[in-house]
PDB file of C-alpha atoms in Angstrom:
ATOM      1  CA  UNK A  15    -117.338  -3.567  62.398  1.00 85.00           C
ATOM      2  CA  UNK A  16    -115.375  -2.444  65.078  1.00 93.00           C
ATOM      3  CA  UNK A  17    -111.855  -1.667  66.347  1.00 95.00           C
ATOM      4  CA  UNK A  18    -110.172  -2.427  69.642  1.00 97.00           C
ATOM      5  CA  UNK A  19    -107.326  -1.273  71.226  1.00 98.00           C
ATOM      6  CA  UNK A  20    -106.058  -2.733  74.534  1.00 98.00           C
ATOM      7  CA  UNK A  21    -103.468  -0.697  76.793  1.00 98.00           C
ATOM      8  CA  UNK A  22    -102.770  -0.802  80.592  1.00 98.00           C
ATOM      9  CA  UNK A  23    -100.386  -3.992  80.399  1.00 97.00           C
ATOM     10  CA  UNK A  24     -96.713  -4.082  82.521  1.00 98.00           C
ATOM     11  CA  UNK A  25     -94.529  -5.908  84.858  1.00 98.00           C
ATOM     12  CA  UNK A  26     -95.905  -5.579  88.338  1.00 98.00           C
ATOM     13  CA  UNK A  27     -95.093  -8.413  91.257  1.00 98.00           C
ATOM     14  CA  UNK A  28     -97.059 -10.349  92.779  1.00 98.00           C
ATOM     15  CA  UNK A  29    -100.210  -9.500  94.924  1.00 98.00           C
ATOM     16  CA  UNK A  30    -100.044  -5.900  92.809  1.00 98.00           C
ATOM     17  CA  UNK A  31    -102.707  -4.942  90.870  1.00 98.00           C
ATOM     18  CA  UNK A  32    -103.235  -3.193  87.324  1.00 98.00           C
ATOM     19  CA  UNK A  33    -105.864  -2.317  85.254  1.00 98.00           C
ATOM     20  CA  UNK A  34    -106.688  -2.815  81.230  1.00 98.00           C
ATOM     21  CA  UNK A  35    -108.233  -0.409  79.452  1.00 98.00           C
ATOM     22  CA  UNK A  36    -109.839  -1.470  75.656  1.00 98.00           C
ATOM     23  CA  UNK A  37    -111.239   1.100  73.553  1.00 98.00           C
ATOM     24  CA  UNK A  38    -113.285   0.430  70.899  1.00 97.00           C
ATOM     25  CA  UNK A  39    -113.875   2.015  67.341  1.00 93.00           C
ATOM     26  CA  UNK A  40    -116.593   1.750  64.603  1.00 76.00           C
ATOM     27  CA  UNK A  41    -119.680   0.679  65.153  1.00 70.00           C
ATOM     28  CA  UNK A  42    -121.928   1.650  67.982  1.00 90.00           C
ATOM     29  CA  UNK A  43    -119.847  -0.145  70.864  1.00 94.00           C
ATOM     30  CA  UNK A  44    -123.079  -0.442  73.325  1.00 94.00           C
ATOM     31  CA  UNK A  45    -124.499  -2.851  71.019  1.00 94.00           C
ATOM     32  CA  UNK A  46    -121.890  -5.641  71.552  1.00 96.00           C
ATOM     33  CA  UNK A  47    -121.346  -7.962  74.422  1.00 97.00           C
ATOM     34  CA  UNK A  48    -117.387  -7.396  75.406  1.00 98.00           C
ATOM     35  CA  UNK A  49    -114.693 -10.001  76.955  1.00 98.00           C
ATOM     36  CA  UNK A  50    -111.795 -10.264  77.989  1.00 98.00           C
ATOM     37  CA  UNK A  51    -109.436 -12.912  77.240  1.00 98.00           C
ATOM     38  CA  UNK A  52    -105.817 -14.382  77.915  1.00 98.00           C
ATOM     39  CA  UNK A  53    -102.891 -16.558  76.641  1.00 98.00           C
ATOM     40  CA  UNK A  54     -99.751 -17.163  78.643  1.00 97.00           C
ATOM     41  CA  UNK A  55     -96.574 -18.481  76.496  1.00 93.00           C
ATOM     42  CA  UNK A  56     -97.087 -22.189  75.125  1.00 96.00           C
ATOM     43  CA  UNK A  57    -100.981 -22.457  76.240  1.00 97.00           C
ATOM     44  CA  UNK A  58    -104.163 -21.982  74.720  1.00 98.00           C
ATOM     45  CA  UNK A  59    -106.053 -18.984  74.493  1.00 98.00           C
ATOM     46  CA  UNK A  60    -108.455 -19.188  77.495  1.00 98.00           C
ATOM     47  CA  UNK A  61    -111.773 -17.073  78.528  1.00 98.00           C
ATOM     48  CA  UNK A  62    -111.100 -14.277  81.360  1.00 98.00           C
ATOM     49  CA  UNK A  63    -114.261 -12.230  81.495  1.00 98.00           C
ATOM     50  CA  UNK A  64    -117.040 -10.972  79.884  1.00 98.00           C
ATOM     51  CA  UNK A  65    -119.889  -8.154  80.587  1.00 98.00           C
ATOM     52  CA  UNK A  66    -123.516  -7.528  78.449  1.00 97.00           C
ATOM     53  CA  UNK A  67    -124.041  -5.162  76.296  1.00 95.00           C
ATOM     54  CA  UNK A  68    -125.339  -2.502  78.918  1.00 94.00           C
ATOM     55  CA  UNK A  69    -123.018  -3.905  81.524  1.00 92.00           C
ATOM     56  CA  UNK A  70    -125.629  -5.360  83.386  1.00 93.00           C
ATOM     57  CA  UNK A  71    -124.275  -8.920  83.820  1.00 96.00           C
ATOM     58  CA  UNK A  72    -120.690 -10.278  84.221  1.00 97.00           C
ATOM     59  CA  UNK A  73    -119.256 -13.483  84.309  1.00 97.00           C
ATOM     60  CA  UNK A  74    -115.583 -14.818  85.302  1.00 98.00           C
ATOM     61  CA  UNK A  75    -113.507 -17.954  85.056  1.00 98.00           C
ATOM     62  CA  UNK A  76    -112.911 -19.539  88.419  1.00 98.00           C
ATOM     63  CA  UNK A  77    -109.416 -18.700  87.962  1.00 98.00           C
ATOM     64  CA  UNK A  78    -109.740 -14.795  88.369  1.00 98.00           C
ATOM     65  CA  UNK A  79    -113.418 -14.841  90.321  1.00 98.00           C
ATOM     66  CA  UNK A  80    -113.081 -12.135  93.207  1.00 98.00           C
ATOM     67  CA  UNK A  81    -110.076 -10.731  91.940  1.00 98.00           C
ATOM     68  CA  UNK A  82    -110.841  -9.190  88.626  1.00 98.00           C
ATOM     69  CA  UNK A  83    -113.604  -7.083  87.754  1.00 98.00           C
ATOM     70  CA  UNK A  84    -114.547  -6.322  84.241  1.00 98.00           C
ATOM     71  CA  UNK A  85    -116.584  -3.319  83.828  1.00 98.00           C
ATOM     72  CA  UNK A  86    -117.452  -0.685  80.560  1.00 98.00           C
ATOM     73  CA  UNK A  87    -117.862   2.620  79.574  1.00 97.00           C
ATOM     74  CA  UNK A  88    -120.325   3.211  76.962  1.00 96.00           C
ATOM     75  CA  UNK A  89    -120.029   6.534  77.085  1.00 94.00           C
ATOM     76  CA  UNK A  90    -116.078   6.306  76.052  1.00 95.00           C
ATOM     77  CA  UNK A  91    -116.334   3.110  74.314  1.00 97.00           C
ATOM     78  CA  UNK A  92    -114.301   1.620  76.648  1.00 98.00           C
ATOM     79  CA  UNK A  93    -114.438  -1.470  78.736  1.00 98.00           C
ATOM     80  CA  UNK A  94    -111.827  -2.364  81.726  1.00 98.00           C
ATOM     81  CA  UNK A  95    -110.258  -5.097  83.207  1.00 98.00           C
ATOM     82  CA  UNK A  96    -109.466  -4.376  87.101  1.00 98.00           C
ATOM     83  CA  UNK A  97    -106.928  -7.002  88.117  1.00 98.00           C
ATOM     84  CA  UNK A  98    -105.729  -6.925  91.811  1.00 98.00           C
ATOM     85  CA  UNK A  99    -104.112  -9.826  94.147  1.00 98.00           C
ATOM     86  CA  UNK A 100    -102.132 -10.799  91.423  1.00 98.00           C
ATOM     87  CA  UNK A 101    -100.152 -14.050  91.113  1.00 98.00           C
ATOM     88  CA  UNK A 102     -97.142 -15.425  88.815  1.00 97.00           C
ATOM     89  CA  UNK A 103     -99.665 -17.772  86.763  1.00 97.00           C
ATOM     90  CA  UNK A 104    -101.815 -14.507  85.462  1.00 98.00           C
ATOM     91  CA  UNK A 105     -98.260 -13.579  83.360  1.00 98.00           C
ATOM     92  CA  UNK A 106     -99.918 -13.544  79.927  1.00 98.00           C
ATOM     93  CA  UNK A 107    -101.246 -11.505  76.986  1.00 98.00           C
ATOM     94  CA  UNK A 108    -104.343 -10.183  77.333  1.00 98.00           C
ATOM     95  CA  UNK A 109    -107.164  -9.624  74.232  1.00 98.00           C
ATOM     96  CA  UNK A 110    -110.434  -7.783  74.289  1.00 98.00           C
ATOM     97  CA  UNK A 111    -112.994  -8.887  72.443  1.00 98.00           C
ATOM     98  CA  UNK A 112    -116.365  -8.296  71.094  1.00 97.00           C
ATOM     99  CA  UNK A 113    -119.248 -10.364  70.108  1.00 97.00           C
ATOM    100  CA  UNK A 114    -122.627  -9.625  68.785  1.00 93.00           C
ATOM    101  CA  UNK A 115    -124.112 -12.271  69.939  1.00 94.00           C
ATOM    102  CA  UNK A 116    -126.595 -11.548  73.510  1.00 91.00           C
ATOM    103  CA  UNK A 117    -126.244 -13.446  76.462  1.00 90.00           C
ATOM    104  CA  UNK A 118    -123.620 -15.445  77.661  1.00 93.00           C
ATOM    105  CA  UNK A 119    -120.297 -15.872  75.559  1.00 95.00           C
ATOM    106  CA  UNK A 120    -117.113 -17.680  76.913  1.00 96.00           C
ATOM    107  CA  UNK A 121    -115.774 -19.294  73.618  1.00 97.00           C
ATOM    108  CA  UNK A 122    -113.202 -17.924  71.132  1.00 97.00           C
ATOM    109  CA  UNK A 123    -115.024 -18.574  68.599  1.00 97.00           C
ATOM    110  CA  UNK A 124    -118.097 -16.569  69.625  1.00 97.00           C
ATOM    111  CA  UNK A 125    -116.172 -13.114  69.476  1.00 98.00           C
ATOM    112  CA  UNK A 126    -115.730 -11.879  65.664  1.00 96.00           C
ATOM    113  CA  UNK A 127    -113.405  -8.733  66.651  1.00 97.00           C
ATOM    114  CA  UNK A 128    -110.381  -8.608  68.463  1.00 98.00           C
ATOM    115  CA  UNK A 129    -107.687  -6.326  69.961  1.00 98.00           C
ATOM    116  CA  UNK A 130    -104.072  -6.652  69.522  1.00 97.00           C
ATOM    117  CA  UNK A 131    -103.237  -7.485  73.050  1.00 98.00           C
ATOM    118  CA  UNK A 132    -101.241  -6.315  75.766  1.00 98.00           C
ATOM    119  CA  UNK A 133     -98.594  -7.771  77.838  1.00 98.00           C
ATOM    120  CA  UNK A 134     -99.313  -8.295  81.699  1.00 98.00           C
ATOM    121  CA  UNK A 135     -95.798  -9.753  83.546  1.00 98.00           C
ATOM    122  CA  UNK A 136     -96.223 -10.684  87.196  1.00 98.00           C
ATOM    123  CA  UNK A 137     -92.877 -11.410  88.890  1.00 97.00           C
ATOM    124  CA  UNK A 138     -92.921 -13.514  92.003  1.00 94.00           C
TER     125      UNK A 138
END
């Protein structure tokens, strides 16, 4: 099992930038493939980012493609959501998660741990 504990989240306006920072507890955090998720008031949970196990391979929605970067630490059992160019419509809270599962993993329902979240606020 592990833990996860998401921090880095604030008001910032648009075209700023911030960065998440999730760090993990528990089990041995290289072994599990790591994402990065959102949910903005009155919508669905919806997929961010995710990286492999080693951080070899990374995938994005459209929505944030070549303006976040998700990277990880396994050294600090951490992984990291860079987030610059930000716009009004990323306002949302904003879950790590962790699956065991290899390869590609973009559904809720694939990721069996989760963080609390954390708040990101971009003001136009």
């Amino acid at each position: 099992q592990v833990q996860l504990v998401e921090s880095g989240g604030g008001l910032v306006q648009a075209g700023g930038s911030l960065r998440l920072s999730c760090a993990a507890s528990g089990r041995t955090f290289s072994s599990y493939g790591m994402g990065w998720f959102r949910q903005a008031p009155g919508k669905e949970r919806e997929f961010v980012a995710r990286i492999s196990q080693r951080g070899g391979t990374t995938n994005y929605a459209d929505s944030v493609k070549g303006r976040f970067t998700i990277s990880r630490d396994n050294a600090k059992n951490t992984v990291y959501l860079q987030m610059n160019s930000l716009k009004p419509e990323d306002t949302a809270v904003y879950y790590c998660a962790a699956t065991d599962l290899l390869g590609y993993a973009s559904k809720i329902s694939q990721y069996a741990y989760w963080g609390q979240g954390t708040q990101v606020t971009v003001s136009s």
